[in-house]
Amino acid sequence: MSVISVGQAVVLGAVEGVTEFLPVSSTGHLKIVEGLMGIPVDDDAVVGFSAVIQVGAIAAVLVYFFKDIVRIVSAWGRGLRDREERYHHDYTFAWWVIYATIPIVAVGLAAKPLIEGPLASLWVVAGSLIVGSGVMWAADQVGRHKRGEDDTSFKDAMLVGSSQILALLFPGFSRSGATMSTALILDLDRVAATRLSFFLGIPALTGAGLYELKDALGTGVGVAPLAVGTTVSFVVAYASIAWLLKFVAQHSFNAFVIYRIVVGALLFGLLGAGVLHS
């Protein structure tokens, strides 16, 4: 019998879709909801399920940014064949995304026992939510928001891409929060920071989902819950992306900072009271 039911998969897919690209930590929210539903958060099958349904959210990015992705990939392909095409920004940007993914892949493979063991604790999630909030608030304050997407450099891509490691090691920190905060510190504007976070998340999250698929299927999650959770994640994530891009164009990240602090404090309270177990 699957350790996650179809009904639970619907709920978790919706949580993943809403939170994957908002800077509030999808991993942290999934672990909290799993804990509330009595699902063992450190079970290999559950960890694998969480990674697999991320592919639905990534598929939403591929669809939403389809024209941009086709343009970038086409430029990359042309550049591989024609030296003159290698001076275009889209060609170099494609390589930057590839290079910027290498650090998180290396750390993910090396630290897998820690990530799926001690660092999967809800205590870590609660602390990371609050600490990450402070980082995000500071980044939004010190960043000058003067650089657009066309002004990004190789250094920007590597620093922002490497910052994903924080979310990998400390669930609750938020991949989106880490990447957006780093981009803001580098003086990118909020829309450019958000779009860069989306593009850098495509290879990392897709790779993680495919890598974990065997664990999800082989250790206790049925095909139906995986399919349902991934589909729900796709639909909800698409709407979430559209909303977030409009929101950051006109607002600061303060609402997310306050929300994260409230959730982190509430989680500490629930753990301390024994309502949830880490």
XYZ file of N, CA and C in Angstrom:
834
model
N 0.844 -1.200 0.000
C 0.000 0.000 0.000
C 0.878 1.248 0.000
N 0.479 2.256 -0.742
C 1.245 3.495 -0.835
C 1.247 4.222 0.505
N 2.414 4.793 0.869
C 2.506 5.541 2.121
C 1.818 6.899 1.994
N 1.484 7.299 0.766
C 0.769 8.551 0.516
C -0.462 8.234 -0.321
N -1.638 8.628 0.154
C -2.875 8.365 -0.569
C -3.067 9.387 -1.685
N -4.025 9.133 -2.558
C -4.319 10.064 -3.644
C -4.819 11.393 -3.076
N -5.651 11.329 -2.048
C -6.151 12.548 -1.421
C -5.029 13.381 -0.829
N -4.099 12.724 -0.150
C -2.948 13.431 0.407
C -2.073 13.995 -0.710
N -1.986 13.267 -1.820
C -1.188 13.727 -2.956
C -1.761 15.015 -3.545
N -3.086 15.127 -3.549
C -3.730 16.355 -4.043
C -3.319 17.536 -3.168
N -3.395 17.358 -1.862
C -3.044 18.430 -0.930
C -1.571 18.808 -1.077
N -0.701 17.795 -1.113
C 0.737 18.064 -1.202
C 1.098 18.675 -2.560
N 0.417 18.263 -3.618
C 0.659 18.850 -4.933
C 0.284 20.319 -4.958
N -0.821 20.652 -4.300
C -1.246 22.053 -4.238
C -0.259 22.884 -3.423
N 0.207 22.321 -2.311
C 1.192 23.024 -1.475
C 2.476 23.259 -2.261
N 2.929 22.240 -2.967
C 4.134 22.367 -3.795
C 3.951 23.428 -4.871
N 2.818 23.401 -5.540
C 2.575 24.352 -6.620
C 2.540 25.793 -6.141
N 1.926 26.017 -4.984
C 1.835 27.381 -4.445
C 3.197 27.875 -3.976
N 3.957 27.016 -3.321
C 5.148 27.472 -2.601
C 6.475 27.300 -3.326
N 6.516 26.532 -4.419
C 7.807 26.242 -5.062
C 8.536 27.506 -5.494
N 7.823 28.462 -6.055
C 8.487 29.641 -6.590
C 8.278 30.893 -5.742
N 7.402 30.810 -4.741
C 7.317 31.892 -3.773
C 8.481 31.718 -2.788
N 9.053 32.802 -2.301
C 10.216 32.680 -1.398
C 9.821 32.322 0.026
N 9.087 31.217 0.168
C 8.597 30.811 1.486
C 8.985 29.376 1.838
N 9.694 28.690 0.950
C 10.174 27.320 1.128
C 9.107 26.261 0.881
N 9.151 25.678 -0.299
C 8.221 24.592 -0.621
C 8.559 23.355 0.210
N 9.853 23.060 0.373
C 10.258 21.896 1.158
C 9.775 22.022 2.594
N 9.946 23.214 3.166
C 9.496 23.429 4.529
C 8.001 23.245 4.680
N 7.233 23.804 3.748
C 5.772 23.682 3.822
C 5.330 22.238 3.603
N 5.989 21.536 2.686
C 5.637 20.134 2.465
C 5.873 19.312 3.727
N 7.008 19.552 4.379
C 7.312 18.795 5.594
C 6.315 19.113 6.708
N 5.921 20.375 6.805
C 4.940 20.753 7.823
C 3.605 20.061 7.564
N 3.138 20.120 6.321
C 1.846 19.508 5.975
C 1.918 17.995 6.116
N 3.045 17.407 5.702
C 3.214 15.958 5.871
C 3.138 15.585 7.351
N 3.790 16.397 8.193
C 3.751 16.130 9.629
C 2.341 16.231 10.182
N 1.581 17.231 9.731
C 0.203 17.398 10.202
C -0.687 16.250 9.750
N -0.375 15.653 8.596
C -1.172 14.534 8.091
C -0.652 13.186 8.585
N 0.371 13.213 9.444
C 0.891 11.970 9.995
C 1.775 11.191 9.050
N 2.300 11.835 8.022
C 3.202 11.190 7.070
C 4.630 11.343 7.575
N 5.427 10.271 7.643
C 6.809 10.369 8.144
C 7.675 11.199 7.195
N 8.143 12.363 7.654
C 8.822 13.302 6.763
C 10.185 12.805 6.300
N 10.815 11.878 7.069
C 12.149 11.424 6.704
C 12.142 10.068 6.002
N 10.945 9.555 5.683
C 10.838 8.297 4.941
C 11.376 8.494 3.520
N 12.182 7.542 3.028
C 12.781 7.664 1.685
C 11.730 7.871 0.611
N 10.615 7.161 0.732
C 9.563 7.274 -0.275
C 8.928 8.664 -0.245
N 8.764 9.224 0.942
C 8.158 10.544 1.085
C 9.099 11.618 0.549
N 10.388 11.491 0.870
C 11.387 12.429 0.344
C 11.403 12.364 -1.178
N 11.346 11.139 -1.717
C 11.321 10.975 -3.165
C 10.067 11.571 -3.787
N 8.919 11.367 -3.145
C 7.656 11.929 -3.636
C 7.741 13.447 -3.720
N 8.278 14.073 -2.675
C 8.397 15.531 -2.647
C 9.252 16.041 -3.794
N 10.321 15.311 -4.109
C 11.201 15.717 -5.207
C 10.535 15.519 -6.563
N 9.789 14.425 -6.705
C 9.166 14.117 -7.990
C 8.077 15.120 -8.347
N 7.235 15.502 -7.374
C 6.150 16.421 -7.710
C 6.669 17.825 -8.029
N 7.942 18.091 -7.688
C 8.560 19.352 -8.109
C 8.639 19.446 -9.627
N 8.698 18.292 -10.291
C 8.774 18.282 -11.746
C 7.521 18.912 -12.341
N 6.381 18.764 -11.666
C 5.161 19.412 -12.133
C 5.305 20.917 -12.106
N 5.909 21.432 -11.026
C 6.130 22.877 -10.927
C 7.118 23.348 -11.983
N 8.156 22.560 -12.227
C 9.129 22.915 -13.260
C 8.486 22.899 -14.638
N 7.588 21.948 -14.869
C 6.877 21.904 -16.150
C 6.075 23.184 -16.350
N 5.536 23.733 -15.252
C 4.799 24.985 -15.343
C 5.716 26.124 -15.782
N 6.952 26.125 -15.289
C 7.937 27.125 -15.712
C 8.244 26.972 -17.199
N 8.407 25.724 -17.644
C 8.719 25.471 -19.057
C 7.599 25.980 -19.965
N 6.370 25.794 -19.536
C 5.231 26.249 -20.337
C 5.113 27.772 -20.277
N 5.227 28.326 -19.069
C 5.049 29.776 -18.900
C 6.130 30.561 -19.649
N 7.355 30.083 -19.584
C 8.476 30.776 -20.234
C 8.904 30.087 -21.524
N 7.967 29.431 -22.184
C 8.294 28.616 -23.354
C 9.048 29.421 -24.424
N 8.553 30.602 -24.743
C 9.186 31.416 -25.784
C 10.609 31.816 -25.392
N 10.788 32.203 -24.137
C 12.120 32.578 -23.658
C 13.075 31.385 -23.711
N 12.574 30.226 -23.269
C 13.418 29.033 -23.236
C 13.802 28.600 -24.647
N 12.845 28.652 -25.569
C 13.144 28.297 -26.962
C 14.192 29.250 -27.531
N 14.054 30.536 -27.218
C 15.010 31.525 -27.707
C 16.418 31.248 -27.179
N 16.508 30.956 -25.878
C 17.810 30.716 -25.254
C 18.440 29.423 -25.762
N 17.642 28.356 -25.812
C 18.160 27.064 -26.272
C 18.557 27.138 -27.748
N 17.765 27.845 -28.548
C 18.092 28.002 -29.971
C 19.403 28.761 -30.149
N 19.581 29.816 -29.347
C 20.818 30.590 -29.419
C 22.014 29.739 -29.011
N 21.802 28.896 -28.006
C 22.869 27.994 -27.564
C 23.246 27.009 -28.670
N 22.222 26.450 -29.325
C 22.476 25.510 -30.414
C 23.204 26.175 -31.580
N 22.782 27.394 -31.921
C 23.448 28.112 -33.015
C 24.889 28.431 -32.658
N 25.108 28.781 -31.384
C 26.458 29.118 -30.952
C 27.400 27.937 -30.985
N 26.871 26.746 -30.751
C 27.715 25.552 -30.818
C 28.204 25.297 -32.246
N 27.403 25.752 -33.223
C 27.753 25.512 -34.623
C 28.492 26.686 -35.260
N 28.190 27.887 -34.801
C 28.709 29.089 -35.459
C 29.382 30.000 -34.426
N 30.678 30.238 -34.610
C 31.440 31.052 -33.678
C 30.865 32.459 -33.535
N 30.369 33.034 -34.611
C 29.835 34.389 -34.578
C 28.620 34.510 -33.650
N 27.851 33.415 -33.525
C 26.650 33.435 -32.700
C 26.975 33.425 -31.208
N 28.229 33.169 -30.865
C 28.600 33.029 -29.463
C 28.710 34.366 -28.733
N 28.544 35.463 -29.456
C 28.604 36.777 -28.822
C 27.235 37.235 -28.314
N 26.194 36.463 -28.641
C 24.852 36.819 -28.199
C 24.670 36.478 -26.716
N 23.954 37.326 -26.008
C 23.739 37.136 -24.575
C 23.018 35.826 -24.282
N 22.064 35.448 -25.115
C 21.299 34.223 -24.865
C 22.198 32.987 -24.902
N 23.195 32.990 -25.776
C 24.122 31.855 -25.858
C 24.927 31.728 -24.564
N 25.496 32.838 -24.122
C 26.290 32.793 -22.901
C 25.417 32.511 -21.681
N 24.190 33.033 -21.694
C 23.292 32.801 -20.562
C 22.982 31.312 -20.416
N 22.823 30.611 -21.528
C 22.566 29.173 -21.484
C 23.716 28.437 -20.801
N 24.942 28.819 -21.127
C 26.105 28.197 -20.476
C 26.157 28.557 -18.999
N 25.780 29.783 -18.669
C 25.798 30.190 -17.265
C 24.855 29.338 -16.432
N 23.690 29.044 -16.979
C 22.726 28.200 -16.257
C 23.320 26.811 -16.020
N 23.999 26.285 -17.038
C 24.629 24.960 -16.909
C 25.718 24.992 -15.845
N 26.611 25.968 -15.932
C 27.700 26.071 -14.958
C 27.177 26.304 -13.545
N 26.153 27.141 -13.420
C 25.623 27.500 -12.108
C 24.898 26.348 -11.434
N 24.590 25.300 -12.190
C 23.910 24.130 -11.638
C 24.890 23.138 -11.032
N 26.143 23.197 -11.465
C 27.148 22.228 -11.022
C 27.347 22.232 -9.503
N 27.462 23.388 -8.840
C 27.677 23.356 -7.380
C 26.576 22.643 -6.603
N 25.312 22.899 -6.944
C 24.226 22.277 -6.180
C 24.152 20.778 -6.455
N 24.491 20.355 -7.669
C 24.515 18.927 -7.978
C 25.602 18.235 -7.167
N 26.787 18.834 -7.117
C 27.905 18.243 -6.385
C 27.583 18.121 -4.897
N 27.055 19.185 -4.316
C 26.721 19.163 -2.889
C 25.558 18.213 -2.618
N 24.580 18.196 -3.519
C 23.431 17.315 -3.342
C 23.826 15.851 -3.293
N 24.736 15.454 -4.156
C 25.185 14.061 -4.176
C 26.067 13.742 -2.975
N 26.947 14.676 -2.616
C 27.879 14.440 -1.516
C 27.180 14.433 -0.158
N 26.190 15.290 -0.003
C 25.543 15.451 1.301
C 24.185 14.758 1.393
N 23.879 13.863 0.462
C 22.566 13.212 0.428
C 22.174 12.565 1.771
N 23.097 11.832 2.450
C 22.703 11.231 3.740
C 22.297 12.264 4.780
N 22.968 13.417 4.796
C 22.623 14.473 5.745
C 21.296 15.127 5.386
N 21.115 15.385 4.076
C 19.912 16.066 3.594
C 18.663 15.247 3.900
N 18.784 13.935 3.721
C 17.629 13.065 3.925
C 17.563 12.522 5.349
N 18.561 12.886 6.185
C 18.593 12.415 7.556
C 18.403 13.538 8.549
N 19.480 13.917 9.267
C 19.365 14.939 10.324
C 18.819 16.284 9.854
N 19.169 16.696 8.632
C 18.737 18.013 8.154
C 17.270 18.034 7.715
N 16.624 16.871 7.691
C 15.201 16.811 7.322
C 14.293 17.140 8.501
N 14.878 17.450 9.644
C 14.113 17.723 10.859
C 13.253 18.975 10.729
N 12.072 18.946 11.314
C 11.194 20.117 11.327
C 11.771 21.243 12.180
N 12.645 20.913 13.117
C 13.330 21.958 13.885
C 14.217 22.780 12.952
N 14.882 22.099 12.034
C 15.726 22.782 11.053
C 14.862 23.661 10.148
N 13.705 23.142 9.757
C 12.785 23.906 8.905
C 12.363 25.192 9.605
N 11.969 25.087 10.873
C 11.505 26.260 11.622
C 12.604 27.314 11.739
N 13.807 26.869 12.092
C 14.915 27.807 12.225
C 15.291 28.446 10.906
N 15.287 27.643 9.841
C 15.661 28.146 8.522
C 14.641 29.135 7.979
N 13.369 28.924 8.279
C 12.339 29.874 7.862
C 12.607 31.261 8.444
N 12.944 31.287 9.723
C 13.156 32.571 10.391
C 14.477 33.212 9.976
N 15.548 32.429 9.946
C 16.847 32.971 9.538
C 16.792 33.458 8.094
N 16.160 32.668 7.229
C 16.033 33.065 5.831
C 15.238 34.347 5.670
N 14.284 34.571 6.567
C 13.495 35.804 6.527
C 14.387 37.019 6.752
N 15.308 36.895 7.710
C 16.224 37.985 7.986
C 17.120 38.289 6.802
N 17.593 37.228 6.147
C 18.444 37.399 4.965
C 17.668 38.093 3.852
N 16.432 37.669 3.638
C 15.617 38.241 2.571
C 15.312 39.711 2.833
N 14.971 40.030 4.083
C 14.675 41.426 4.427
C 15.904 42.307 4.203
N 17.065 41.827 4.665
C 18.300 42.597 4.513
C 18.647 42.790 3.037
N 18.484 41.738 2.240
C 18.805 41.817 0.815
C 17.921 42.828 0.105
N 16.650 42.848 0.471
C 15.715 43.785 -0.153
C 16.030 45.227 0.233
N 16.592 45.398 1.431
C 16.910 46.748 1.902
C 18.210 47.275 1.285
N 19.235 46.419 1.207
C 20.545 46.888 0.736
C 20.651 46.891 -0.786
N 19.861 46.048 -1.442
C 19.907 46.003 -2.903
C 19.420 47.305 -3.522
N 20.090 47.732 -4.590
C 19.726 49.013 -5.209
C 18.732 48.847 -6.365
N 18.429 47.601 -6.732
C 17.391 47.307 -7.729
C 17.606 48.084 -9.038
N 18.843 48.219 -9.460
C 19.130 49.060 -10.624
C 19.506 48.276 -11.877
N 19.651 46.962 -11.764
C 20.090 46.162 -12.909
C 18.972 45.251 -13.385
N 18.776 45.193 -14.695
C 17.747 44.347 -15.281
C 18.309 43.012 -15.737
N 17.443 42.212 -16.339
C 17.838 40.862 -16.766
C 18.979 40.889 -17.779
N 18.994 41.859 -18.681
C 20.048 41.929 -19.702
C 21.394 42.334 -19.120
N 21.395 42.777 -17.867
C 22.638 43.204 -17.229
C 23.294 42.105 -16.410
N 22.712 40.916 -16.392
C 23.281 39.827 -15.601
C 24.601 39.363 -16.202
N 25.477 38.854 -15.334
C 26.801 38.409 -15.758
C 27.040 36.967 -15.317
N 28.173 36.412 -15.713
C 28.559 35.064 -15.300
C 28.686 34.999 -13.775
N 29.268 36.040 -13.184
C 29.413 36.098 -11.728
C 28.047 36.056 -11.052
N 27.098 36.815 -11.583
C 25.747 36.809 -11.019
C 25.160 35.403 -11.039
N 25.252 34.751 -12.199
C 24.668 33.418 -12.361
C 25.302 32.415 -11.405
N 26.622 32.457 -11.254
C 27.308 31.501 -10.387
C 26.963 31.737 -8.913
N 26.937 32.992 -8.504
C 26.617 33.293 -7.104
C 25.165 32.944 -6.782
N 24.258 33.316 -7.680
C 22.841 33.021 -7.451
C 22.598 31.517 -7.522
N 23.207 30.848 -8.501
C 23.052 29.403 -8.616
C 23.599 28.663 -7.408
N 24.756 29.097 -6.921
C 25.365 28.445 -5.763
C 24.553 28.658 -4.494
N 23.816 29.757 -4.435
C 23.023 30.029 -3.234
C 21.909 29.009 -3.032
N 21.590 28.240 -4.066
C 20.578 27.189 -3.942
C 21.001 26.125 -2.936
N 22.305 26.046 -2.690
C 22.828 25.068 -1.737
C 22.269 25.318 -0.339
N 22.033 26.581 -0.002
C 21.476 26.909 1.319
C 20.139 26.208 1.535
N 19.290 26.243 0.511
C 17.972 25.610 0.619
C 18.091 24.095 0.615
N 19.107 23.588 -0.088
C 19.314 22.141 -0.147
C 19.711 21.602 1.221
N 20.601 22.304 1.905
C 21.089 21.850 3.202
C 20.154 22.203 4.348
N 19.432 23.319 4.194
C 18.573 23.788 5.279
C 17.141 23.971 4.782
N 16.362 22.879 4.733
C 14.976 22.983 4.263
C 14.213 23.988 5.122
N 13.566 24.907 4.455
C 12.924 25.996 5.162
C 13.559 27.318 4.757
N 14.821 27.270 4.334
C 15.495 28.496 3.898
C 14.861 29.008 2.616
N 14.469 28.092 1.714
C 13.798 28.386 0.459
C 14.783 28.619 -0.681
N 14.672 27.768 -1.708
C 15.513 27.939 -2.890
C 15.222 29.280 -3.551
N 13.940 29.586 -3.707
C 13.576 30.866 -4.311
C 14.046 32.027 -3.449
N 13.871 31.895 -2.135
C 14.298 32.954 -1.235
C 15.789 33.181 -1.291
N 16.567 32.088 -1.325
C 18.026 32.203 -1.369
C 18.489 32.838 -2.674
N 17.925 32.373 -3.791
C 18.368 32.901 -5.081
C 17.930 34.348 -5.292
N 16.699 34.663 -4.921
C 16.222 36.033 -5.069
C 16.996 36.985 -4.169
N 17.276 36.556 -2.937
C 18.017 37.410 -2.010
C 19.417 37.688 -2.543
N 20.075 36.660 -3.043
C 21.416 36.835 -3.599
C 21.390 37.787 -4.788
N 20.392 37.617 -5.651
C 20.279 38.492 -6.816
C 20.024 39.940 -6.400
N 19.234 40.141 -5.360
C 18.963 41.497 -4.875
C 20.228 42.129 -4.303
N 21.017 41.342 -3.582
C 22.280 41.842 -3.030
C 23.215 42.273 -4.160
N 23.104 41.598 -5.306
C 23.921 41.929 -6.476
C 23.318 43.087 -7.278
N 22.289 43.721 -6.714
C 21.659 44.923 -7.268
C 20.734 44.675 -8.458
N 20.313 43.410 -8.690
C 19.301 43.177 -9.712
C 17.956 43.674 -9.190
N 17.084 44.100 -10.109
C 15.758 44.501 -9.653
C 14.933 43.261 -9.334
N 13.783 43.453 -8.711
C 13.017 42.312 -8.205
C 12.524 41.399 -9.319
N 12.089 41.949 -10.440
C 11.608 41.116 -11.545
C 12.758 40.309 -12.132
N 13.915 40.940 -12.346
C 15.079 40.234 -12.886
C 15.531 39.144 -11.924
N 15.512 39.445 -10.615
C 15.902 38.459 -9.611
C 14.959 37.256 -9.636
N 13.668 37.527 -9.794
C 12.665 36.459 -9.811
C 12.800 35.593 -11.056
N 12.978 36.214 -12.216
C 13.117 35.456 -13.458
C 14.401 34.626 -13.456
N 15.496 35.194 -12.932
C 16.748 34.441 -12.853
C 16.577 33.233 -11.946
N 15.849 33.411 -10.853
C 15.576 32.299 -9.950
C 14.816 31.184 -10.667
N 13.842 31.564 -11.492
C 13.083 30.571 -12.253
C 13.991 29.769 -13.184
N 14.785 30.474 -13.987
C 15.623 29.797 -14.983
C 16.667 28.893 -14.337
N 17.268 29.350 -13.231
C 18.282 28.543 -12.568
C 17.677 27.329 -11.866
N 16.384 27.399 -11.561
C 15.740 26.279 -10.893
C 15.384 25.134 -11.826
N 15.311 25.401 -13.129
C 14.866 24.373 -14.078
C 15.757 23.132 -14.059
N 17.074 23.236 -14.317
C 17.889 22.013 -14.328
C 18.038 21.378 -12.954
N 18.179 22.193 -11.916
C 18.392 21.641 -10.576
C 17.188 20.841 -10.098
N 15.997 21.410 -10.224
C 14.796 20.739 -9.719
C 14.378 19.575 -10.609
N 14.557 19.719 -11.918
C 14.235 18.613 -12.817
C 15.152 17.430 -12.545
N 16.438 17.706 -12.388
C 17.396 16.642 -12.089
C 17.085 15.948 -10.780
N 16.723 16.730 -9.758
C 16.398 16.147 -8.453
C 15.174 15.249 -8.546
N 14.162 15.698 -9.287
C 12.943 14.907 -9.437
C 13.194 13.588 -10.136
N 13.949 13.623 -11.218
C 14.253 12.398 -11.965
C 15.134 11.460 -11.149
N 16.072 12.033 -10.391
C 16.975 11.221 -9.570
C 16.216 10.490 -8.464
N 15.219 11.165 -7.885
C 14.475 10.592 -6.770
C 13.325 9.696 -7.214
N 13.023 9.669 -8.516
C 11.867 8.910 -8.991
C 11.941 7.448 -8.599
N 13.139 6.868 -8.700
C 13.282 5.447 -8.377
C 12.988 5.167 -6.908
N 13.389 6.094 -6.024
C 13.117 5.908 -4.598
C 11.630 6.042 -4.298
N 10.983 6.997 -4.960
C 9.557 7.209 -4.726
C 8.746 5.997 -5.165
N 9.098 5.434 -6.307
C 8.363 4.285 -6.837
C 8.762 2.986 -6.152
N 10.040 2.895 -5.767
C 10.547 1.624 -5.270
C 10.384 1.391 -3.789
N 9.980 2.412 -3.042
C 9.925 2.242 -1.591
C 8.591 2.599 -0.957
N 7.511 2.652 -1.733
C 6.225 2.793 -1.066
C 5.260 3.829 -1.551
N 5.540 4.550 -2.640
C 4.567 5.495 -3.181
C 4.048 4.953 -4.506
N 2.730 4.861 -4.630
C 2.143 4.319 -5.842
C 2.215 5.287 -7.010
N 1.980 4.753 -8.200
C 2.015 5.566 -9.415
C 0.905 6.616 -9.400
N -0.286 6.231 -8.927
C -1.427 7.158 -8.923
C -1.164 8.404 -8.073
N -0.706 8.255 -6.817
C -0.409 9.467 -6.034
C 0.661 10.340 -6.677
N 1.684 9.714 -7.262
C 2.736 10.489 -7.926
C 2.169 11.280 -9.103
N 1.346 10.622 -9.915
C 0.776 11.280 -11.088
C -0.163 12.414 -10.683
N -1.002 12.166 -9.678
C -1.955 13.177 -9.224
C -1.220 14.364 -8.598
N -0.269 14.075 -7.731
C 0.483 15.137 -7.073
C 1.240 16.003 -8.055
N 1.836 15.386 -9.066
C 2.599 16.124 -10.071
C 1.682 16.984 -10.937
N 0.526 16.457 -11.295
C -0.433 17.208 -12.120
C -0.981 18.414 -11.373
N -1.374 18.213 -10.127
C -1.891 19.319 -9.321
C -0.803 20.378 -9.130
N 0.417 19.929 -8.899
C 1.542 20.844 -8.742
C 1.718 21.717 -9.976
N 1.600 21.126 -11.151
C 1.749 21.866 -12.414
C 0.695 22.972 -12.532
N -0.561 22.624 -12.328
C -1.657 23.575 -12.500
C -1.536 24.741 -11.518
N -1.294 24.415 -10.256
C -1.221 25.450 -9.228
C 0.036 26.305 -9.410
N 1.154 25.682 -9.776
C 2.405 26.427 -9.957
C 2.303 27.426 -11.098
N 1.603 27.068 -12.158
C 1.452 27.979 -13.311
C 0.759 29.276 -12.860
N -0.308 29.118 -12.095
C -1.023 30.296 -11.593
C -0.145 31.080 -10.623
N 0.642 30.377 -9.826
C 1.509 31.016 -8.844
C 2.594 31.856 -9.510
N 3.162 31.344 -10.600
C 4.197 32.074 -11.338
C 3.645 33.382 -11.886
N 2.492 33.299 -12.518
C 1.872 34.488 -13.112
C 1.603 35.543 -12.037
N 1.103 35.098 -10.890
C 0.812 36.039 -9.804
C 2.084 36.657 -9.252
N 3.128 35.841 -9.046
C 4.359 36.333 -8.419
C 5.041 37.403 -9.263
N 5.101 37.202 -10.577
C 5.763 38.179 -11.438
C 5.045 39.527 -11.410
N 3.729 39.499 -11.321
C 2.979 40.754 -11.214
C 3.192 41.398 -9.846
N 3.252 40.568 -8.815
C 3.394 41.076 -7.456
C 4.736 41.772 -7.250
N 5.838 41.113 -7.656
C 7.168 41.674 -7.388
C 7.445 42.919 -8.213
N 6.680 43.119 -9.285
C 6.876 44.321 -10.099
C 6.432 45.575 -9.353
N 5.593 45.407 -8.325
C 5.020 46.567 -7.636
C 5.205 46.545 -6.122
N 5.713 45.438 -5.580
C 5.807 45.332 -4.123
C 7.184 44.825 -3.692
N 7.514 45.091 -2.435
C 8.734 44.550 -1.837
C 8.464 43.105 -1.391
N 9.472 42.477 -0.792
C 9.326 41.113 -0.300
C 8.896 41.069 1.175
N 8.513 42.206 1.733
C 8.194 42.265 3.163
C 7.052 41.334 3.568
N 6.067 41.176 2.691
C 4.936 40.297 3.025
C 5.412 38.861 3.211
N 6.354 38.432 2.366
C 6.890 37.074 2.488
C 7.734 36.937 3.753
N 8.481 37.993 4.081
C 9.312 37.980 5.286
C 8.438 37.788 6.526
N 7.372 38.556 6.623
C 6.471 38.461 7.783
C 5.817 37.081 7.837
N 5.352 36.599 6.683
C 4.703 35.282 6.638
C 5.645 34.192 7.119
N 6.895 34.222 6.652
C 7.868 33.196 7.026
C 8.124 33.207 8.534
N 8.244 34.405 9.106
C 8.496 34.503 10.543
C 7.326 33.917 11.331
N 6.110 34.233 10.910
C 4.925 33.715 11.585
C 4.874 32.190 11.501
N 5.111 31.639 10.308
C 5.072 30.182 10.130
C 6.185 29.516 10.934
N 7.385 30.104 10.906
C 8.498 29.534 11.660
C 8.223 29.526 13.149
N 7.695 30.640 13.675
C 7.378 30.721 15.105
C 6.273 29.736 15.474
N 5.259 29.623 14.603
C 4.168 28.678 14.846
C 4.682 27.248 14.859
N 5.591 26.945 13.953
C 6.159 25.597 13.878
C 6.963 25.285 15.137
N 7.751 26.240 15.604
C 8.479 26.042 16.857
C 7.498 25.736 17.995
N 6.376 26.477 18.023
C 5.380 26.266 19.061
C 4.757 24.879 18.999
N 4.417 24.437 17.782
C 3.799 23.117 17.619
C 4.767 21.997 17.985
N 6.034 22.177 17.635
C 7.041 21.167 17.996
C 7.274 21.137 19.506
N 7.363 22.344 20.084
C 7.587 22.421 21.529
C 6.433 21.849 22.343
N 5.204 21.999 21.797
C 4.027 21.492 22.502
C 3.776 20.011 22.240
N 4.553 19.431 21.330
C 4.398 18.015 21.022
C 3.287 17.707 20.036
N 2.683 18.758 19.456
C 1.626 18.548 18.456
C 2.233 17.946 17.187
N 3.427 18.407 16.838
C 4.185 17.847 15.714
C 5.469 17.229 16.252
N 5.952 16.221 15.558
C 7.219 15.578 15.921
C 8.210 15.780 14.783
N 9.432 16.117 15.157
C 10.433 16.487 14.147
C 10.835 15.328 13.258
